[in-house]
Structure formats: C-alpha cells, structure tokens
Coordinates of C-alpha atoms and ligand atoms in Angstrom, one line a residue:
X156 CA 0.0 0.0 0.0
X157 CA 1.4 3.4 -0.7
X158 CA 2.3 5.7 2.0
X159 CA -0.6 8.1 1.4
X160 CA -3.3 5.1 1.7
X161 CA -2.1 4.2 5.0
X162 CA -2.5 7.7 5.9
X163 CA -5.6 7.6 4.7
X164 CA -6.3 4.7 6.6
X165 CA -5.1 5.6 9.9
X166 CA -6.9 8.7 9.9
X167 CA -10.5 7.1 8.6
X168 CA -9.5 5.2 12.1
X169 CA -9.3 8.1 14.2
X170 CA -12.2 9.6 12.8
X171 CA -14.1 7.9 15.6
X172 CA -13.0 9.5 18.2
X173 CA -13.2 12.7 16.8
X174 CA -16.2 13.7 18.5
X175 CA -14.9 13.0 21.8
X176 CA -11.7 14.9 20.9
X177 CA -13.9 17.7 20.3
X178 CA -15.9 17.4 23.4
X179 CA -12.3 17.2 25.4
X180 CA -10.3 20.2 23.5
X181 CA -13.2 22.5 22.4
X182 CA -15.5 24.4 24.3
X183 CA -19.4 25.2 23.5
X184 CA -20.4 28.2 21.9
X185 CA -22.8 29.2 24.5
X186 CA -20.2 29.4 27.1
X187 CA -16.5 30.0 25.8
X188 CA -15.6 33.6 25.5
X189 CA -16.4 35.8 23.0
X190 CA -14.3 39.2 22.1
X191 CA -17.2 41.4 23.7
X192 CA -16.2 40.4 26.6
X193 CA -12.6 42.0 26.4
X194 CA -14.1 45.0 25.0
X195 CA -15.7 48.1 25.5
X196 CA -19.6 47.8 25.5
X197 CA -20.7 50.2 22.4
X198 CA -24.6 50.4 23.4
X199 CA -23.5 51.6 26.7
X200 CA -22.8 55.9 27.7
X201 CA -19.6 54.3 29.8
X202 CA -18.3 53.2 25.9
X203 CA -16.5 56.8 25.6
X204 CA -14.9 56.7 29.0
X205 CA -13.9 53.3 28.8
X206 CA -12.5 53.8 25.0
X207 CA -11.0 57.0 26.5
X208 CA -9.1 54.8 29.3
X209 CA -8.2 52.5 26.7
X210 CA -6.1 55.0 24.8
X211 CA -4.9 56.7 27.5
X212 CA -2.9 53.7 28.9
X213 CA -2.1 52.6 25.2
X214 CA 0.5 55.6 25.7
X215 CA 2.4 53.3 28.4
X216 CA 3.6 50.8 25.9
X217 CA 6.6 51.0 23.6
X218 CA 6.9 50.9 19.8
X219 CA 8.5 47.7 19.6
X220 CA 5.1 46.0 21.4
X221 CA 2.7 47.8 19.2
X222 CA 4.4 45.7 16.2
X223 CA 4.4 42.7 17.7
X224 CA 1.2 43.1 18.7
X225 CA 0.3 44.2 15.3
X226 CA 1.9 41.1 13.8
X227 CA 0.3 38.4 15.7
X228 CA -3.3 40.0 15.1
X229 CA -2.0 39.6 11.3
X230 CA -1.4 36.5 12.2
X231 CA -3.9 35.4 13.5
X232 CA -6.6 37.0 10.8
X233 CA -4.9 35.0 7.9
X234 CA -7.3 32.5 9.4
X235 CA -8.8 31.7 5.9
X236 CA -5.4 30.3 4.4
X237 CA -5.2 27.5 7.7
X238 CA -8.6 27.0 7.5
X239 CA -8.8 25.8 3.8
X240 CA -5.5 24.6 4.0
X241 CA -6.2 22.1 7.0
X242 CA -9.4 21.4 4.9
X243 CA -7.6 20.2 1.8
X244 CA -5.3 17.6 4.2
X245 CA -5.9 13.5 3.7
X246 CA -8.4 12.5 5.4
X247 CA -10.0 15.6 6.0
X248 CA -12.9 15.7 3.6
X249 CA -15.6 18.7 3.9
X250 CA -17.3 17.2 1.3
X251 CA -18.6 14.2 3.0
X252 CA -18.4 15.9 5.9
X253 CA -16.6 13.7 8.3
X254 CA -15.8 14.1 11.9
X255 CA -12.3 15.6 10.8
X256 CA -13.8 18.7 8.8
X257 CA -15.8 19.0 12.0
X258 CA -12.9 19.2 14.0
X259 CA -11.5 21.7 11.5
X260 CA -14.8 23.9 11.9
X261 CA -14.9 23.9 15.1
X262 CA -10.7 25.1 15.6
X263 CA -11.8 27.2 13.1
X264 CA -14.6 28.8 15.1
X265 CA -12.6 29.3 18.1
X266 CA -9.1 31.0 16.2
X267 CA -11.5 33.3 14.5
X268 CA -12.3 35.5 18.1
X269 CA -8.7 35.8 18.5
X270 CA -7.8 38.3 14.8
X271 CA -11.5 39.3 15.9
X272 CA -10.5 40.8 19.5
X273 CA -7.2 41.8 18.9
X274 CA -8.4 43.9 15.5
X275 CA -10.8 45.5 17.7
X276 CA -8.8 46.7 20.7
X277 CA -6.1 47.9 18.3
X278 CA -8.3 49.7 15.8
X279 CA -10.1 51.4 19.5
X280 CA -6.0 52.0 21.2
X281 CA -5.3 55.0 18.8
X282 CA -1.8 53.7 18.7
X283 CA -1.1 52.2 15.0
X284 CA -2.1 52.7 11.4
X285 CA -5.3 50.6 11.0
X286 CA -5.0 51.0 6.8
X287 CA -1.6 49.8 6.3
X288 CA -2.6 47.1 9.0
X289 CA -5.5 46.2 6.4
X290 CA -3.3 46.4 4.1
X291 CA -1.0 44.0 4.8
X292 CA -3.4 41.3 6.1
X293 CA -5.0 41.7 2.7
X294 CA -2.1 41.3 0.7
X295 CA -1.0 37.8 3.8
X296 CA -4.2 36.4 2.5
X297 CA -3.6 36.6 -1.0
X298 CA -0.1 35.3 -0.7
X299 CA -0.9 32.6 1.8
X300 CA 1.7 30.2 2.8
X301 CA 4.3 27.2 2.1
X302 CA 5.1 25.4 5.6
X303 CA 5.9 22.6 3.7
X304 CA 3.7 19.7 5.0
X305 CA 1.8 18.8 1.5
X306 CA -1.7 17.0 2.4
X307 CA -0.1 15.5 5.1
X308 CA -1.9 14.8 8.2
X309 CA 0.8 13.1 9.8
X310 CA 3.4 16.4 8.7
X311 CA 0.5 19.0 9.3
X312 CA 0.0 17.5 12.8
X313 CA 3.5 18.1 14.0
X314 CA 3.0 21.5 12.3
X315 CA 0.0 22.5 14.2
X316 CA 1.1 21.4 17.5
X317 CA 4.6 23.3 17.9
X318 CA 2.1 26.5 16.3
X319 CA 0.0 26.2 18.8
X320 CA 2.4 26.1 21.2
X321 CA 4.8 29.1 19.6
X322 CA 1.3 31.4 20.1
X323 CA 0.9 30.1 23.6
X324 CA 4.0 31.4 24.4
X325 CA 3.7 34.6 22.2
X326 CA 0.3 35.6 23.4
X327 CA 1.1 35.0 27.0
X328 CA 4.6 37.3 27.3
X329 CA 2.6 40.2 25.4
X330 CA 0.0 39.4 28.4
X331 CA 3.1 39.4 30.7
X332 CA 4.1 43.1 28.9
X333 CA 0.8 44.6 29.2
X334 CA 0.3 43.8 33.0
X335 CA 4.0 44.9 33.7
X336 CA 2.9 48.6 32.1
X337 CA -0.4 48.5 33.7
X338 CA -2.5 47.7 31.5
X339 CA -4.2 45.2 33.0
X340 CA -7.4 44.5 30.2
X341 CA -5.3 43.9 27.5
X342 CA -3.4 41.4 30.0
X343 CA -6.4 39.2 30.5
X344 CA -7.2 39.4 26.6
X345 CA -4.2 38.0 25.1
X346 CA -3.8 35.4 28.6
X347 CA -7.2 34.5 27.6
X348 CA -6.3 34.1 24.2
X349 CA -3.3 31.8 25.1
X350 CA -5.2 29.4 27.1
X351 CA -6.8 28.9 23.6
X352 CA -3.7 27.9 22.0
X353 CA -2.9 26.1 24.9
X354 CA -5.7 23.7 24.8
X355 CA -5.2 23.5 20.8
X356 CA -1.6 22.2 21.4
X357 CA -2.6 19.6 24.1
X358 CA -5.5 18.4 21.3
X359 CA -3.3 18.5 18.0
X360 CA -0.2 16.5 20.3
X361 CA -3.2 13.7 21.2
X362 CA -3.7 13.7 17.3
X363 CA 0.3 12.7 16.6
X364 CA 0.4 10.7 19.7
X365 CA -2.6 8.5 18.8
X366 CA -0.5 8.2 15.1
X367 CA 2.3 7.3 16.7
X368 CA 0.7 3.7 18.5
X369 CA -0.4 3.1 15.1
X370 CA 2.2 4.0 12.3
X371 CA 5.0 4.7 14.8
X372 CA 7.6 4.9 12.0
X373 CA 6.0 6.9 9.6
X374 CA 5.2 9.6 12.2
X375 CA 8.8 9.6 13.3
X376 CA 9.5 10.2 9.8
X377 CA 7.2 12.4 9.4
X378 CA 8.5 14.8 12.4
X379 CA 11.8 14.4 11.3
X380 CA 11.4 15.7 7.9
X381 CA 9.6 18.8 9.2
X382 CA 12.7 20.1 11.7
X383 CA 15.0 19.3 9.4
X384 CA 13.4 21.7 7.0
X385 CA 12.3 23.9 10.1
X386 CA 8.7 25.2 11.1
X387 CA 7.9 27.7 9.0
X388 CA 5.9 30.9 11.2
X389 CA 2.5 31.3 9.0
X390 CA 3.0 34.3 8.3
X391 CA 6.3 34.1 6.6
X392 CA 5.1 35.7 3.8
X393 CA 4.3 39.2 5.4
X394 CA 4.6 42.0 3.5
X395 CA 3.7 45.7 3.9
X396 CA 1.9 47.7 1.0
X397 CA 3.9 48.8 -2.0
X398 CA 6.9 45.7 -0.5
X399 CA 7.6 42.6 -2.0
X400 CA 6.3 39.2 -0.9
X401 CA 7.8 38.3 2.3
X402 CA 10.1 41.8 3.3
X403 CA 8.0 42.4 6.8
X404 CA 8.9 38.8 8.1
X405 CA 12.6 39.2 9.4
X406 CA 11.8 42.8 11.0
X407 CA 8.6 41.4 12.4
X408 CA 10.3 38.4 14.2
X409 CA 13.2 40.6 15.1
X410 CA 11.2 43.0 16.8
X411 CA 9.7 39.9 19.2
X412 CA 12.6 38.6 19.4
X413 CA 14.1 41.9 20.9
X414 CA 11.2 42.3 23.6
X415 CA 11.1 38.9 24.6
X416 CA 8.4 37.8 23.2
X417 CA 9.0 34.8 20.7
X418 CA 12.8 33.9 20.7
X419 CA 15.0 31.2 18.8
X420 CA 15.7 29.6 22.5
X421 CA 11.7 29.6 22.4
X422 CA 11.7 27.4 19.2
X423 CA 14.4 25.1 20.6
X424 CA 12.0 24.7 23.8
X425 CA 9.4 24.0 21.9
X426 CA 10.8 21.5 20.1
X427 CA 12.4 19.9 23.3
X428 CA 8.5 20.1 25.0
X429 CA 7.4 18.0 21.6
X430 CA 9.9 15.1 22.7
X431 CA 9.2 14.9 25.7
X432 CA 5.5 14.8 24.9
X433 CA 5.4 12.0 22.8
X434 CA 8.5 9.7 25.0
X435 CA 9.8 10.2 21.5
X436 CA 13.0 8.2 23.6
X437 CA 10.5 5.5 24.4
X438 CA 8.7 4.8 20.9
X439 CA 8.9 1.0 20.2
X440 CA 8.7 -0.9 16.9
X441 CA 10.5 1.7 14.4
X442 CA 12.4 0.3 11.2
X443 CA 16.1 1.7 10.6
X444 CA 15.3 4.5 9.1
X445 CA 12.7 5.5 11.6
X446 CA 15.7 5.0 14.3
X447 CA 18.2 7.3 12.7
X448 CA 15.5 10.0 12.4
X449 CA 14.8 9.7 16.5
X450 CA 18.3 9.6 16.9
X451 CA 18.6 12.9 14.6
X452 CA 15.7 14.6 17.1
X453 CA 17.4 13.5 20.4
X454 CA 20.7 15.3 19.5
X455 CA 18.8 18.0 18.1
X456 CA 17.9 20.6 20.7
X457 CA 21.3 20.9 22.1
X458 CA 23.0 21.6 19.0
X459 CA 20.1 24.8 18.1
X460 CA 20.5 26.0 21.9
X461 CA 24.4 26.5 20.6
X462 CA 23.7 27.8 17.9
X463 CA 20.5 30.5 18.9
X464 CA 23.2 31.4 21.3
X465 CA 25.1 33.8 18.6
X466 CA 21.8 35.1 17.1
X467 CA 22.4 38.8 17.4
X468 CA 19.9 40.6 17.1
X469 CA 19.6 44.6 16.1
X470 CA 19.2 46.7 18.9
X471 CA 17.4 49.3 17.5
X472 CA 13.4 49.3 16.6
X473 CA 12.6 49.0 12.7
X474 CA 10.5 51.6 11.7
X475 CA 7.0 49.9 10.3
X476 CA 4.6 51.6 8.2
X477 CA 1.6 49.6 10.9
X478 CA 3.0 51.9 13.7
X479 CA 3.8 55.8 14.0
X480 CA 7.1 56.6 15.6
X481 CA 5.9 57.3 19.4
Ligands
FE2_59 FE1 -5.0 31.9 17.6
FE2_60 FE1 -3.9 28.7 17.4

C-alpha cells in the first residue's frame, strides 16, 4: 500500500474518536468567551470613558510592542489560508463531511475571536495605522503560505502542535508586557487568548500521539522531515503595502525577538517540550530508518541552543509603516 493510503487509513480510524476529541479540547459556543467580553460595550454611555481609558494607557507601551502586537493579530486574521489549507489535508474531507472537517470547523470557530478581539482593541488603542494594517493582512491572504507539509496529516499535525504552542507562548509574554505597564485589560485578553492555543496544542499533540501507537515509523518520519526543513511561522510571507512578498517577516520576528516575546531559545523549547510529549526516547517498533530520524531529534535541541546562542539581534526598533514613531 502506498504511503498516502495508509495515511488515509489511519486517519479514517481516528475519525471515531473525533467527537470526543472535540468534546475534550473545544468548548461550547454558549459558554467560551467571546471578544465582547474584552471589550468596550458600544450600546453603553460608559463606551466613551472606557474607550478613553483605553487610549490613554495605550501611551504606556513601547513601539517595539505595538508591532508585535500588530503582527500576531495579522497572524492570526490570515485564518482563511489555515482554514482551507487544514481542509484540503488526507483525510480531512468537507465534502462528506466527516468528523475531521468538523474538527477543523470547530478550531476554526474558536481562532477566529482571536484576529477578531485583537483587530478590535487595536483599531479602539489610537496607537497604529489601522490602513496599512489592512493592508497587509489583505495582501498575507492573498499570498498565503508554504510550511511545507503537503496534504499530510501526519506532517501538518507536528506543524500545528509546535504553532500552537509558539502562540501560547507569544500571546502569554505580550499578556506578561501589558500587566508589567499596567494595562491590566489587554493582559487578560491575550492570557485568555493563550489558554486557547494552549488547549489546541494539548489536542493537536493527542492527534500525533494516537498516530504514533499506530504508524510509529512513519510519524517519526514524518516529524523528522519537518525540523529538518524547520517550522515555518505562518506568516512568513508578510509583507507591507507597495513591498515585495515576504520583506516584513525578518523585521517582524526581530522585533519579538528583541522584547522577549517569541525567541530562537523559544523554538528550541518547543521543540524539546514536543519530545518529551510523545516519549519520542520511548517509541517501540521503528524500522532503521525510523531509528536514525529519532536519533537525529534527540541530538537536536542541544546543538540549536548552541547555535540561537550567537543570534544577534539589532538593537534598535525598525520603523513599520503599521505603527507611528511614538
Ligand atoms: Fe490563535
Ligand atoms: Fe492557534
């Protein structure tokens, strides 16, 4: 059987315990949180003086955050290229329906509050350049991506769970940021947006780990290939208007990198969290191949800790057309 109609195979026979993934990882529409919540109440006299407080304390926080902030709500509002993407993976088939392209739906659902909230408070802070914002989340869409995991699932699975995890960690230090400055309502929106990603990750790492009882070497294969190549960020293609495809990326990672807030040491610790996740150490039943990829991934994080060690990064702020100089 070719590889791709085992895949299909082995994910036809987790399709059955889809639904109770669901029930475990997601959480009902009627009472998860909604972006209202976060936000100024529009219907309400308060709105002004809350929208008032809002930008007042927006003046607390330095350039450098307002662009990483900016980028992750970019991020996150390219929703439609992960969406269709995850739609088009084997196994996952919208047309009949199946309890994957539930799944999908239902992630789907939930990411979509986070662009949604973060748009919001940003367009109501006063603090960047909504247009060029638009702009570039426009032009993100129309680019999409290349992460380099095909149809997949078993590839797209070890992409989605170190994602998830990289926006834990991103969302939660700008939480960390906000709170530090004072500004404790933006704090509990992007903490609350992190437990999200959090509960994605634990969901998408029971995916490969259910994989890995049944195709054990393939999956280690499969994980292997995609840090070799290294995890694309999704929006590796950012661009700002009138720039070519790609240019805002390095700027854009450099500027979280320089407050903290996603590092290269972060991508190592994710990767070291992945293998200790899944006993990678412990997986029985691999053919030779399969060995000298674990082997490869053991001696792995080491070796990127050395080298994200002499990573230097610039130490001055990069001036984005998203943000006007304070
Ligand atoms: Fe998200
Ligand atoms: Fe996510």
């Amino acid at each position: 059987m070719s590889l791709k109609n085992v895949r299909l195979e082995v994910m036809q026979h987790l399709e059955k315990d889809v639904d109770a993934l669901i029930q475990k990882y997601l959480i009902p529409v009627e009472t998860i949180w909604q972006p209202t919540d976060f936000l100024p109440d529009s219907t309400k006299e308060s709105f002004y003086e809350d929208v008032r407080e809002i930008r007042e304390l927006s003046k607390e926080l330095p350039y450098d955050f307002w662009v990483v902030l900016v980028g992750d709500m970019i991020t996150e509002e390219a929703l439609p290229t992960y969406e269709s993407w995850l739609m088009d993976v084997v196994g996952v088939d919208q047309v009949e329906n199946n309890g994957w392209s539930k799944w999908v739906r239902q992630w789907t659902g939930e990411e979509n509050r986070h662009g949604d909230v973060l748009n919001k408070y940003l367009y109501l802070s006063g603090r960047v350049n909504m247009k060029e914002i638009e702009r570039t989340t426009q032009h993100l869409i129309n680019d999409g991506f290349d992460i380099g995991t095909g149809r997949d699932p078993y590839k797209n699975f070890v992409y989605t769970s170190f994602q998830e995890l990289a926006t834990y960690i991103s969302h939660n230090r700008v939480a960390k940021i906000a709170k530090q400055k004072g500004n404790k309502q933006l704090a509990k929106m992007c903490k609350i947006i992190s437990g999200d990603e959090m509960r994605h990750h634990h969901a998408y790492s029971e995916f490969v780990e259910r994989i890995f009882t049944v195709d054990p070497s393939q999956m280690m294969m499969a994980f292997y290939d995609m840090m070799k190549r290294k995890i694309a960020m999704p929006a590796h293609f950012l661009r700002e208007s009138g720039e070519s495809i790609g240019t805002a990326f390095e700027e854009f990672s450099n500027t979280a990198q320089r407050i903290g807030v996603y590092t290269s040491n972060d991508y190592v610790d994710i990767l070291q969290k992945l293998l200790d996740r899944w006993e990678i150490d412990k997986i029985t039943g691999l053919n030779d191949e399969a060995e000298k990829a674990r082997d490869y991934l053991m001696k792995l994080p080491p070796r990127m800790y050395r080298l994200s060690e002499r990573i230097k990064i610039p130490e001055n702020s990069f001036q984005f057309k998203w943000v006007d100089p304070a």
